[in-house]
């Protein structure tokens, strides 16, 4: 994978986050592969067709990304990091995420999202479920 292709992926990934923040289902769909699959922080999995109706719920959101890393496997790239989501300037979610990007048909295609709640999202569960791993035996 050459450096210019990865710079292009940076641009396409930013466009994906912008389409989500604008609640723009059509723009989001154009960036995805038909085989897109998501596993959301709430534990639900969805295909592209099942995901599209939910994109507008993110309209007006903003996010900050940190702790970003990537691994390149030929024409497939896994990216991961931490996303903090905001609505009206108030933090509403914190998620560790992994995205999958495939260079196919002369363009980057968003083919996978997996998000796991962290930080503030787990606080309400602290007294209800065990959040720590079990002790080693």
XYZ file of C-alpha atoms in Angstrom:
137
model
C 0.000 0.000 0.000
C 1.587 3.269 -1.042
C 1.518 6.427 1.064
C -0.804 8.331 -1.296
C -3.435 5.578 -1.028
C -3.355 5.866 2.762
C -3.669 9.664 2.538
C -6.730 9.108 0.347
C -8.107 6.732 2.989
C -7.703 9.497 5.584
C -9.878 11.740 3.401
C -12.513 9.053 2.803
C -12.674 8.149 6.486
C -13.180 11.813 7.377
C -15.989 11.964 4.800
C -17.613 8.947 6.491
C -17.559 10.642 9.899
C -18.908 13.865 8.321
C -21.742 11.983 6.572
C -22.659 10.421 9.920
C -22.552 13.790 11.741
C -24.767 15.293 9.064
C -27.178 12.359 9.176
C -26.620 11.989 5.426
C -27.640 8.418 4.553
C -26.965 8.870 0.822
C -23.392 10.112 1.357
C -22.765 7.362 3.914
C -24.051 4.694 1.501
C -21.734 5.917 -1.290
C -18.694 5.373 0.942
C -19.657 1.820 1.917
C -19.174 -1.500 0.223
C -22.345 -3.499 -0.393
C -20.954 -6.058 2.085
C -20.720 -3.502 4.934
C -21.457 -4.930 8.374
C -21.586 -3.211 11.761
C -21.492 -4.479 15.314
C -22.655 -1.554 17.410
C -21.821 -0.731 21.013
C -25.301 -1.932 22.009
C -24.464 -5.420 20.729
C -26.595 -5.284 17.581
C -25.269 -6.284 14.174
C -26.551 -4.787 10.921
C -25.925 -5.037 7.186
C -25.657 -1.875 5.083
C -29.368 -1.942 4.241
C -30.244 -2.330 7.906
C -27.843 0.474 8.909
C -28.936 3.183 6.458
C -32.221 4.055 8.256
C -30.249 4.763 11.459
C -27.744 7.230 9.974
C -30.036 10.276 10.458
C -30.042 9.760 14.238
C -26.451 11.070 14.273
C -27.396 14.384 12.624
C -25.941 17.270 14.589
C -23.393 15.169 16.427
C -19.705 15.934 16.575
C -16.889 13.674 17.645
C -13.280 13.627 18.630
C -10.978 10.765 17.744
C -7.879 9.709 19.639
C -5.548 6.756 20.126
C -5.813 5.968 16.412
C -3.813 3.140 14.883
C -3.957 1.152 11.679
C -2.798 -2.146 10.256
C -2.451 -2.661 6.522
C -3.055 -6.066 4.933
C -2.618 -5.677 1.176
C -5.701 -3.773 -0.002
C -7.469 -4.068 3.389
C -6.895 -1.694 6.318
C -8.082 -2.030 9.900
C -8.213 1.214 11.863
C -9.028 1.559 15.504
C -9.186 4.209 18.178
C -11.353 5.975 20.717
C -14.334 8.118 19.697
C -16.056 10.607 21.982
C -19.431 11.713 20.615
C -21.150 15.000 21.472
C -24.624 16.439 20.942
C -25.103 20.161 21.566
C -21.604 20.256 23.082
C -22.450 17.585 25.685
C -20.611 14.262 25.612
C -23.117 11.460 25.028
C -20.894 8.473 24.277
C -17.382 7.109 24.390
C -16.568 4.109 22.211
C -13.503 2.077 21.333
C -13.923 1.322 17.649
C -12.499 -0.649 14.768
C -13.199 0.187 11.131
C -12.471 -1.985 8.121
C -11.628 -0.409 4.749
C -11.195 -2.302 1.493
C -9.643 -0.801 -1.644
C -11.841 -2.276 -4.364
C -13.189 -1.063 -7.711
C -10.694 1.854 -7.715
C -11.933 3.333 -4.416
C -11.872 2.863 -0.668
C -14.999 1.147 0.634
C -16.102 1.196 4.257
C -16.947 -2.445 5.006
C -16.921 -2.811 8.777
C -17.589 -0.985 12.038
C -17.327 -2.446 15.526
C -17.824 -0.283 18.604
C -17.458 -1.117 22.282
C -18.734 1.126 25.068
C -16.140 2.459 27.452
C -15.662 5.149 30.049
C -18.831 7.095 30.784
C -20.985 4.546 28.971
C -20.123 1.822 31.498
C -20.612 3.929 34.649
C -24.354 3.107 34.983
C -23.507 -0.612 34.902
C -20.803 -0.490 37.571
C -22.996 -1.640 40.459
C -25.064 -4.073 38.373
C -22.566 -6.291 36.565
C -18.964 -7.351 37.007
C -16.847 -5.135 34.767
C -13.486 -6.544 35.791
C -12.139 -9.753 34.267
C -12.427 -12.800 36.514
C -9.422 -13.475 38.739
C -6.700 -15.738 37.365
C -6.654 -19.183 38.914
